[in-house]
Tab-separated table of C-alpha atoms and ligand atoms in Angstrom:
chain	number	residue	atom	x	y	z
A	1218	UNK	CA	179.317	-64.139	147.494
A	1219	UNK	CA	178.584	-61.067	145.323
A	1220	UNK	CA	178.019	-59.700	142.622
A	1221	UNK	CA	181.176	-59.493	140.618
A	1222	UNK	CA	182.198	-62.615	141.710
A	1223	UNK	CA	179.462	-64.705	139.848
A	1224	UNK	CA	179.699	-62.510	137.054
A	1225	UNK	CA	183.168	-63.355	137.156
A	1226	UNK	CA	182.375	-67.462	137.252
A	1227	UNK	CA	179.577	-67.238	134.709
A	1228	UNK	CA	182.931	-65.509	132.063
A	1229	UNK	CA	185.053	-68.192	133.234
A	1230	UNK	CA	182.901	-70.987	132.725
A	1231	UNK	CA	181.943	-69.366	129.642
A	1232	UNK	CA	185.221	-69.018	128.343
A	1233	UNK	CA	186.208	-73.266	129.677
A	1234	UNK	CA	182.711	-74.022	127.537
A	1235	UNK	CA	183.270	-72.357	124.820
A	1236	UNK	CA	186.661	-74.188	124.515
A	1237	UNK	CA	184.931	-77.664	125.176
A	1238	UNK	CA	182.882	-77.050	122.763
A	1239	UNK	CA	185.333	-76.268	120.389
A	1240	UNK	CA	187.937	-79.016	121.033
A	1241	UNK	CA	184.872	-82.121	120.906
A	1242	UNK	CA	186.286	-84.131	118.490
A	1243	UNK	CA	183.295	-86.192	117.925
A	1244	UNK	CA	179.834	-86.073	118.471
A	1245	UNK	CA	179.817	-88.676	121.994
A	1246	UNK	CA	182.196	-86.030	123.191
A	1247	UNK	CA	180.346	-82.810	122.316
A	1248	UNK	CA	176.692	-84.403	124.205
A	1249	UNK	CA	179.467	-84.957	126.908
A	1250	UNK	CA	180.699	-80.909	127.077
A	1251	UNK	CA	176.574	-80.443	127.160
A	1252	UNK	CA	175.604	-82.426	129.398
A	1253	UNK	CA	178.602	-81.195	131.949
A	1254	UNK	CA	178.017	-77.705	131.371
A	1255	UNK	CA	174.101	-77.203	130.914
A	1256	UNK	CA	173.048	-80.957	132.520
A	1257	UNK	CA	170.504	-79.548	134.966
A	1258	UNK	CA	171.042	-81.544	137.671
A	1259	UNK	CA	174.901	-81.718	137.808
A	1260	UNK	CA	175.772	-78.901	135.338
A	1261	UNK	CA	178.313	-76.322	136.128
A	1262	UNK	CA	175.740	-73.791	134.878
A	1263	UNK	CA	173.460	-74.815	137.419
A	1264	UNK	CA	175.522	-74.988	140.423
A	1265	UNK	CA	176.687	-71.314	139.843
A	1266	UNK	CA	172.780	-70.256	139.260
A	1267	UNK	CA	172.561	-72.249	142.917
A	1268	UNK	CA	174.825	-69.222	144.599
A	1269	UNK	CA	172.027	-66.929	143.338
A	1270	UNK	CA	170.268	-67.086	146.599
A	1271	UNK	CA	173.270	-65.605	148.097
A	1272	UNK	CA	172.932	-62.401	146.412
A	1273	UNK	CA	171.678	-59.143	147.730
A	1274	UNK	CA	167.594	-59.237	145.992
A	1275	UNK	CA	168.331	-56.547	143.771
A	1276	UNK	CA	171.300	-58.231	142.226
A	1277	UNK	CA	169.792	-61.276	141.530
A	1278	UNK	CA	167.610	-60.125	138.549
A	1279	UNK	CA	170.588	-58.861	136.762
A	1280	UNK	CA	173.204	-62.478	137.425
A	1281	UNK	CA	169.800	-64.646	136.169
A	1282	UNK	CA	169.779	-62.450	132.632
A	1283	UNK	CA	173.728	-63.174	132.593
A	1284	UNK	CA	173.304	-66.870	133.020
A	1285	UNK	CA	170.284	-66.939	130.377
A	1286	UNK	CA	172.321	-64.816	127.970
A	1287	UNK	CA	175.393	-67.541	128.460
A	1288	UNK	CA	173.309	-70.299	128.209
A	1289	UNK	CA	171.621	-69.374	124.542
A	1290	UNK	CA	175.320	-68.421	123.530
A	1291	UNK	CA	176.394	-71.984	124.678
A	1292	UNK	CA	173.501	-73.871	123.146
A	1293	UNK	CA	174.338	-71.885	119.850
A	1294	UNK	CA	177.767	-73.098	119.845
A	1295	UNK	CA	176.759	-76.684	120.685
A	1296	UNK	CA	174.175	-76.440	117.671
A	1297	UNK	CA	177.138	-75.092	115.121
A	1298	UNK	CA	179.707	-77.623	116.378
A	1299	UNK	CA	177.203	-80.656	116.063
A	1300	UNK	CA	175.818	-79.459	112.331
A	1301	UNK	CA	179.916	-79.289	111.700
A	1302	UNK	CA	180.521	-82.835	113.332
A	1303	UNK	CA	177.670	-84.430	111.437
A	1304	UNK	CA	179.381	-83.391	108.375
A	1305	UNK	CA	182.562	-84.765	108.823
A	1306	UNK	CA	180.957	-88.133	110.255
A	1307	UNK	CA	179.207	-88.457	106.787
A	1308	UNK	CA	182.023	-87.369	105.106
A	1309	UNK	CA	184.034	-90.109	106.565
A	1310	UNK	CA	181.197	-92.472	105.525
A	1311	UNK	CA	180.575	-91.437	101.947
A	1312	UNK	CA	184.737	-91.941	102.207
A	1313	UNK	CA	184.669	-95.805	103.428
A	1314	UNK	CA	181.541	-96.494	101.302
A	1315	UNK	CA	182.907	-95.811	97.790
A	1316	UNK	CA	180.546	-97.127	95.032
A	1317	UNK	CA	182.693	-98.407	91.947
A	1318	UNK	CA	179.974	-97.437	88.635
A	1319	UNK	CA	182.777	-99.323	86.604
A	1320	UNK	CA	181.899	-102.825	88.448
A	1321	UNK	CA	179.730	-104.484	85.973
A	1322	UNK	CA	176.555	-105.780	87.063
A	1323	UNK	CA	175.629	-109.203	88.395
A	1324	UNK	CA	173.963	-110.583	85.409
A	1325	UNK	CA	170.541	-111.551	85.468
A	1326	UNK	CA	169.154	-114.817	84.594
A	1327	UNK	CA	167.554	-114.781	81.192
A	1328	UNK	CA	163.995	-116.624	80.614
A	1329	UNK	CA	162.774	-117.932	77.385
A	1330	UNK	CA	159.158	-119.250	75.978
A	1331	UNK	CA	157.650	-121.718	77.189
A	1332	UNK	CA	158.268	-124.718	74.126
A	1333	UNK	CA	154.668	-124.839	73.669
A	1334	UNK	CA	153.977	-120.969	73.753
A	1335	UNK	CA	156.931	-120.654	71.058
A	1336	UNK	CA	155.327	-123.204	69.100
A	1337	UNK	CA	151.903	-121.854	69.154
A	1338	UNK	CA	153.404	-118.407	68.078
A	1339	UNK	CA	155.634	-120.163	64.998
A	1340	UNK	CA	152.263	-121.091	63.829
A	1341	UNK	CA	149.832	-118.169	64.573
A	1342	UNK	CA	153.027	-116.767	62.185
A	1343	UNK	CA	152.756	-118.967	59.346
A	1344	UNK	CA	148.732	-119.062	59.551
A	1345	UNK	CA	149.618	-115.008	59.720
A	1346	UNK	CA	150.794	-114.626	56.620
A	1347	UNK	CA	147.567	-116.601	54.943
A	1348	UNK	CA	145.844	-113.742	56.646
A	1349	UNK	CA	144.308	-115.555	59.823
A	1350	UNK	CA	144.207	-113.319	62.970
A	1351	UNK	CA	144.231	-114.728	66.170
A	1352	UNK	CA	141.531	-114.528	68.596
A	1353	UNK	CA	141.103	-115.991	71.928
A	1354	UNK	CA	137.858	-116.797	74.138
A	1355	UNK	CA	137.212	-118.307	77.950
A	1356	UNK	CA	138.273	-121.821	79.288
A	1357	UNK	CA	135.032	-121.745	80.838
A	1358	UNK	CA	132.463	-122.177	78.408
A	1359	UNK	CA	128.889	-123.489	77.829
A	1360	UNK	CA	127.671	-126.791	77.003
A	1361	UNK	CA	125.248	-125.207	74.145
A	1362	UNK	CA	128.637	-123.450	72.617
A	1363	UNK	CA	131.161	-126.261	73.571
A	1364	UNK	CA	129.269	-129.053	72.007
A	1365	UNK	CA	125.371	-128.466	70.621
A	1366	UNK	CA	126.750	-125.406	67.951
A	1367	UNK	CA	129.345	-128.020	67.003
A	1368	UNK	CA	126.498	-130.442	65.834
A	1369	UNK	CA	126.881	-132.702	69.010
A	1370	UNK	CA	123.967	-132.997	70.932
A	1371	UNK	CA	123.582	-133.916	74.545
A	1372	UNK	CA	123.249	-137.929	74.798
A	1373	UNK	CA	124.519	-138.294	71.445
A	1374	UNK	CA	127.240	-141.144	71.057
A	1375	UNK	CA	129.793	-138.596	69.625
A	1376	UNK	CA	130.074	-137.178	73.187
A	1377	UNK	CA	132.003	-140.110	73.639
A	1378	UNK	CA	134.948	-138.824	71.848
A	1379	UNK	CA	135.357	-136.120	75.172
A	1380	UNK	CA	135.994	-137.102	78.174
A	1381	UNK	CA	134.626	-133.414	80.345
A	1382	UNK	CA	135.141	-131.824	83.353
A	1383	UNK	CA	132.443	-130.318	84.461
A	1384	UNK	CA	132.148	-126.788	86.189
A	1385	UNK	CA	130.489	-127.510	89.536
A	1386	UNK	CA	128.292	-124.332	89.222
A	1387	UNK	CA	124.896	-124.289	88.834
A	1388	UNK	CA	123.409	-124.628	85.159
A	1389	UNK	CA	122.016	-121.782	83.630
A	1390	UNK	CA	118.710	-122.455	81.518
A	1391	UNK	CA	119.484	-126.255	81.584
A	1392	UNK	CA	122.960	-125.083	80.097
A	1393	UNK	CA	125.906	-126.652	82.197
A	1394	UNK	CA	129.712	-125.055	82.651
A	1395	UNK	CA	132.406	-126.787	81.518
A	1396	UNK	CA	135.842	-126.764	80.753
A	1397	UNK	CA	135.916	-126.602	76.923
A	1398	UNK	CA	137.370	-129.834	75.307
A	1399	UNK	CA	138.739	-128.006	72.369
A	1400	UNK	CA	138.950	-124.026	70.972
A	1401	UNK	CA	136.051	-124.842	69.006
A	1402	UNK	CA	133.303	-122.602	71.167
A	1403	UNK	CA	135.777	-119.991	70.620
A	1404	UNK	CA	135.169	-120.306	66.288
A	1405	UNK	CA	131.350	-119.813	66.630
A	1406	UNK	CA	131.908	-116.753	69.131
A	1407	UNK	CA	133.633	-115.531	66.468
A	1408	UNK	CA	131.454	-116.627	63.422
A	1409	UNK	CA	128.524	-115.224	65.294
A	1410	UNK	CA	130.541	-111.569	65.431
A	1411	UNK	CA	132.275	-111.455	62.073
A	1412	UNK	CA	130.937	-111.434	58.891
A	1413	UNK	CA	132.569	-113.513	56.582
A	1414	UNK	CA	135.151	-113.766	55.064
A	1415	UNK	CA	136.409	-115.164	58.425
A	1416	UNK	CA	139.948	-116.003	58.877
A	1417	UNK	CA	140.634	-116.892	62.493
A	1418	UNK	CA	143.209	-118.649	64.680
A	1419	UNK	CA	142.032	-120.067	67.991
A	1420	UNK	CA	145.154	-121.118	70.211
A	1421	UNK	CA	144.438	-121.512	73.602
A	1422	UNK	CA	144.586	-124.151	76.477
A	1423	UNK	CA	141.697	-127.061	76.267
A	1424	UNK	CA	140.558	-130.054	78.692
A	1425	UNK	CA	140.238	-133.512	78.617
A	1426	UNK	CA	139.573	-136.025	81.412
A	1427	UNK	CA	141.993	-138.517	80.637
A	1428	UNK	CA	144.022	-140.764	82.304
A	1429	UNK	CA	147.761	-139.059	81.934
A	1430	UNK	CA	150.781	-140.827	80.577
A	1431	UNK	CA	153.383	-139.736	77.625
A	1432	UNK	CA	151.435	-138.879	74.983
A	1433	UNK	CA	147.792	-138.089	76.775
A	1434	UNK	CA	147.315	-135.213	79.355
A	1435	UNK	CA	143.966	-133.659	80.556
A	1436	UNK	CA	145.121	-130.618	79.898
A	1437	UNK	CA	146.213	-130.128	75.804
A	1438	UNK	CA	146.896	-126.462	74.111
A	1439	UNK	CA	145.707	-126.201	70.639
A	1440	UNK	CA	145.484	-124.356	67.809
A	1441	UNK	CA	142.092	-124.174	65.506
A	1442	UNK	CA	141.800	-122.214	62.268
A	1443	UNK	CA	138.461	-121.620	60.322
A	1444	UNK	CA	138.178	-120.031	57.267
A	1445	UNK	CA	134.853	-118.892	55.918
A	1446	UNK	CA	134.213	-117.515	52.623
A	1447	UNK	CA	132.372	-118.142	49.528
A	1448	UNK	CA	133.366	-120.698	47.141
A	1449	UNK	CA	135.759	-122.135	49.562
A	1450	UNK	CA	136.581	-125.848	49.034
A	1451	UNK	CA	138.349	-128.537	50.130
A	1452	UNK	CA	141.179	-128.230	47.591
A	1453	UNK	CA	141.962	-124.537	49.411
A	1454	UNK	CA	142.430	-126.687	52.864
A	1455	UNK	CA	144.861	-128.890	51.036
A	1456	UNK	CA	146.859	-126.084	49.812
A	1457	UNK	CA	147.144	-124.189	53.032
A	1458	UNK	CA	147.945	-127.140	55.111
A	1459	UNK	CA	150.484	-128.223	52.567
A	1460	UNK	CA	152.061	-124.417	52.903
A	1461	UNK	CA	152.061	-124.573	56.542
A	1462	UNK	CA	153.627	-128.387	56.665
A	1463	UNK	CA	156.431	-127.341	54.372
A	1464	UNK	CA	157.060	-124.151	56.115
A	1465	UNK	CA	156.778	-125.858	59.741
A	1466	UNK	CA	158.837	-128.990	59.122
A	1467	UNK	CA	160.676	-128.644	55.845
A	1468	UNK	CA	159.973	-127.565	52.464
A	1469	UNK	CA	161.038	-131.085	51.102
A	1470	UNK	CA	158.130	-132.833	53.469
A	1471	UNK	CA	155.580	-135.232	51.610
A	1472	UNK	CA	152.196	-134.969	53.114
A	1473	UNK	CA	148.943	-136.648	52.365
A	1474	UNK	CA	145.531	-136.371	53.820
A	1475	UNK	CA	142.920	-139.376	54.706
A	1476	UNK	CA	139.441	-139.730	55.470
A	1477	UNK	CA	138.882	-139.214	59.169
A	1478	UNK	CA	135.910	-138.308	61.052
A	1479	UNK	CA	134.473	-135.434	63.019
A	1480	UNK	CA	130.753	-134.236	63.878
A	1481	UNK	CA	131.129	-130.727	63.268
A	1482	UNK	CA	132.886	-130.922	59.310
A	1483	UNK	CA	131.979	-132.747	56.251
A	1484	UNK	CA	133.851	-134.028	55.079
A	1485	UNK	CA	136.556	-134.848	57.298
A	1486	UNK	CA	140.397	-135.518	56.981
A	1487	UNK	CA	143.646	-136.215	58.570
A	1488	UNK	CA	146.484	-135.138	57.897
A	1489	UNK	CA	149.720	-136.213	57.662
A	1490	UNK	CA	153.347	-135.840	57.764
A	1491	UNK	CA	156.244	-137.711	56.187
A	1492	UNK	CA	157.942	-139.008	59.678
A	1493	UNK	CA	160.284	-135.897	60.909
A	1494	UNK	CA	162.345	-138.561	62.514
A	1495	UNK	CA	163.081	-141.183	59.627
A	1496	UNK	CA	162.014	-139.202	56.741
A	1497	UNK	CA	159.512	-141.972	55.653
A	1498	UNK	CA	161.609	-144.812	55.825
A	1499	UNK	CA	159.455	-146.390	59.527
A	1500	UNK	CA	160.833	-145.755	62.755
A	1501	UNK	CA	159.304	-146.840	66.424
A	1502	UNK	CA	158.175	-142.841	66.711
A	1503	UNK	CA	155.739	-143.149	63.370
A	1504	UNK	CA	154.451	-146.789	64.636
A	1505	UNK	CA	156.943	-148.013	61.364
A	1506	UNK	CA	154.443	-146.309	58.675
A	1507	UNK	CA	156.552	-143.423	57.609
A	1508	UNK	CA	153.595	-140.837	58.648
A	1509	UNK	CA	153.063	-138.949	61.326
A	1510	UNK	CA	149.225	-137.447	62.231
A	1511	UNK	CA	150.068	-133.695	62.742
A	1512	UNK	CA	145.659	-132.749	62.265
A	1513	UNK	CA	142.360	-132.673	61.976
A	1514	UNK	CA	140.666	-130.884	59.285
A	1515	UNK	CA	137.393	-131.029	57.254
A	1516	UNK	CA	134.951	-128.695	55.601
A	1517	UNK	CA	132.804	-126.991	58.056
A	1518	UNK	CA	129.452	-128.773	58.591
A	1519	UNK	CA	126.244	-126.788	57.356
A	1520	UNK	CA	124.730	-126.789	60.446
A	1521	UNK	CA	127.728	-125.728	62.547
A	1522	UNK	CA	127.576	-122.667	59.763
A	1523	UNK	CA	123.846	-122.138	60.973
A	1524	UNK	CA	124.319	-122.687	64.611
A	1525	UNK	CA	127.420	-119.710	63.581
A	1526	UNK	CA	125.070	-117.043	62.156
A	1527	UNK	CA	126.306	-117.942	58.680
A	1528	UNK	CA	124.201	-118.714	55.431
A	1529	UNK	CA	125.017	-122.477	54.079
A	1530	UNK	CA	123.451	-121.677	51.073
A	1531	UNK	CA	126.327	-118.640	50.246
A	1532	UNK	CA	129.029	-119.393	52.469
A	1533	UNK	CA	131.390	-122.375	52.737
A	1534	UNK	CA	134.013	-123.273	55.518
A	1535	UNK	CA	137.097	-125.508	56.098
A	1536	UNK	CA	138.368	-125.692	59.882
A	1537	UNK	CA	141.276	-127.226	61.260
A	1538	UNK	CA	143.070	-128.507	64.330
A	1539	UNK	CA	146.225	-129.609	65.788
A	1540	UNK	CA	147.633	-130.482	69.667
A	1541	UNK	CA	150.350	-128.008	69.694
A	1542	UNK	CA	151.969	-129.922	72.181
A	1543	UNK	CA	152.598	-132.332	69.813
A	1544	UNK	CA	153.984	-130.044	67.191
A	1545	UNK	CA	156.421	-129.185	70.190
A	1546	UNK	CA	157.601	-132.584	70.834
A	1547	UNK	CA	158.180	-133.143	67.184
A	1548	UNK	CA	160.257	-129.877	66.342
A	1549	UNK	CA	161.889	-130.770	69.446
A	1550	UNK	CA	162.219	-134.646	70.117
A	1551	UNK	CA	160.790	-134.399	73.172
A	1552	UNK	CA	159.032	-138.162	73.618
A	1553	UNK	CA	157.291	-137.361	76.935
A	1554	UNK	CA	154.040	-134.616	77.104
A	1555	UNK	CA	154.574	-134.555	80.834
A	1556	UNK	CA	158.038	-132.941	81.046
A	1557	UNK	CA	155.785	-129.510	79.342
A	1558	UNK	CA	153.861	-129.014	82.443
A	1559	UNK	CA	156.231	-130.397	85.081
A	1560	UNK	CA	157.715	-126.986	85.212
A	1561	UNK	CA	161.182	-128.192	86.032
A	1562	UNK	CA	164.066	-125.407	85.094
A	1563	UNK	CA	166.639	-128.563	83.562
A	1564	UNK	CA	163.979	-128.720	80.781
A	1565	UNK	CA	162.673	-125.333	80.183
A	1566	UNK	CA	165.850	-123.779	80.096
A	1567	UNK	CA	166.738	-125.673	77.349
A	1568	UNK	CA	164.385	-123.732	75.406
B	2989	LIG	C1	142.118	-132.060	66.357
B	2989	LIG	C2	141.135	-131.767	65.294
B	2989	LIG	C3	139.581	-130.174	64.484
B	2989	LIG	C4	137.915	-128.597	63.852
B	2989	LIG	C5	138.899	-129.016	64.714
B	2989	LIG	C6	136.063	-126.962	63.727
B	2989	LIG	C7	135.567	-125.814	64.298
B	2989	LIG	C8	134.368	-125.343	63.845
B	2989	LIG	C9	133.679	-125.973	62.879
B	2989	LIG	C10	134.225	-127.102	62.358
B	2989	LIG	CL1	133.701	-123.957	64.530
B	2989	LIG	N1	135.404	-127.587	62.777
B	2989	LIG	N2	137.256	-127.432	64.175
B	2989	LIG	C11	137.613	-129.345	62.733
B	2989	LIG	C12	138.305	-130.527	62.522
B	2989	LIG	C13	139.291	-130.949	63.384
B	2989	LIG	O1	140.548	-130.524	65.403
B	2989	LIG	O2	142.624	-133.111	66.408
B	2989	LIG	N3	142.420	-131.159	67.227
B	2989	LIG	C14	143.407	-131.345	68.278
């Protein structure tokens, strides 16, 4: 062994390398070349590096910068080779995985209102264009706001009229949570922040503990309006309610109020509807009287006013009330309350 004849084997196994390296047609086959030329247990680099020992001493300094110098130049060419095969692998790939921008989509499915939220929003429209603006306040509310403002005091019979869920939390100043029975609370939050003239529309979801079958839930969303102003009378009521019957169910529709009863207005009224389903002539859906209850109105009691921050002496009020699920199942001949909160997609996409 000497020293021309490594030199010689470290150009020839150069020059074998370098054509490897050059004819890997893949990347398996290029970490094959390396791992065959460089591998240091069974590379070919290494086993002429193992002749070194061989050498006269002073050579050996010299053939160890040779095989160092070979051995960047072959890593080098290993780098540019694998940066090269890389890109024609993802070539290939981009290639095979054409995208098509001229597919059209997959369509999505389209939702719709809820039939009671599209109600509630036909009227906050109509009541919109009388000027009411719709507020909204908690489900949560007081027994002092839910029922003593409204002129019902605790053990009075009147209570009778709602059935409550109480909050189990503990009562604050004698002053029990509860879930509110109707939007009312939410009309004397506003009365006692506004100054009149008050027009305002309370929709929002109320409770009841009822027993539940097709026309009684204990859960009901309604919608309460209040106007407060001076010199406003009963005969203003009757006009707006007339403009928002015609409007809602026909411009044709007779409509008629009686005397009903309520302990927060004085007086109080229902009102009606020519049947929407016979027109008046009795049907099974009006109970064969040719009206249908769509209400509950009345001039705002003088003490509600008080209890509301509002002089009885200057200021008069008319309030009303109606189950807009029941507006919903007569614009849309629905005959059972339950199918509204069953959540069931046959149903609501109907809507
Ligand atoms: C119904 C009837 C009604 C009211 C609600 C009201 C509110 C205040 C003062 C006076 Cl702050 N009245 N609201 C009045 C009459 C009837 O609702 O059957 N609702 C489902």
């Amino acid at each position: 062994m000497d020293l021309a004849s490594v030199s010689a084997d470290l150009a020839a196994l150069g020059t074998r390398a370098q054509a490897a390296i050059g004819a890997a047609a893949d990347l398996a086959e290029l970490e094959a070349v390396e791992v065959s030329v460089l591998g240091r247990k069974q590379g070919q680099l290494t086993a002429v590096l193992r002749g070194i020992g061989a050498l006269a001493p002073e050579d050996r300094p010299l053939v160890g910068a040779l095989a160092n110098e070979l051995r960047e130049e072959l890593e080098a060419a290993l780098a540019a080779r694998r940066e090269r095969l890389e890109g024609i692998a993802l070539e290939v790939r981009l290639a095979a995985e054409q995208l098509d921008p001229t597919l059209p989509g997959r369509p999505l499915r389209r939702g719709s209102l809820h039939p009671i939220v599209e109600t509630a929003r036909e009227i906050a429209r109509i009541f919109g264009q009388f000027g009411f603006v719709v507020y909204e306040s908690p489900e949560v509310e007081t027994d002092a706001l839910n029922f003593q403002a409204l002129n019902i005091p605790a053990d009075h019979p009147a209570r009778d009229l709602w059935d409550t869920f109480y909050v189990d939390a503990p009562a604050v100043d004698g002053d029990r949570l509860l879930l509110r029975t109707h939007t009312s609370p939410g009309q004397i939050r506003v009365m006692r922040q506004t100054e009149p003239p008050i027009r305002a529309l309370l929709p929002g979801r109320c409770y009841r503990y009822e027993a539940v079958d097709a026309s009684h839930g204990f859960e009901f969303f309604q919608v309460e309006g209040l106007m407060v102003d001076e010199g406003t009378s009963l005969a203003h009521l009757r006009g707006l309610l007339d403009e928002f019957a015609h409007a809602m169910f026909g411009a044709g529709r007779a409509t008629r109020f009686r005397p009903g009863y309520y302990p927060f207005t004085e007086p109080s009224v229902a009102f009606d509807v020519q049947c929407v389903v016979c027109d008046g002539a009795g049907c099974p859906a009006c109970g064969r009287t040719g009206w249908m209850v769509i209400l509950g109105a009345g001039m705002v009691h003088p003490i509600v006013l008080a209890n509301g921050g509002i002089d009885p002496e200057r200021y008069q009020g008319f309030a009303f009330g109606m189950g807009v699920d029941r507006i919903a199942m007569l614009r849309h001949g629905i005959h059972d309350l339950r199918y509204f909160l069953d959540n069931d997609l046959r149903f609501l996409e109907q809507f």
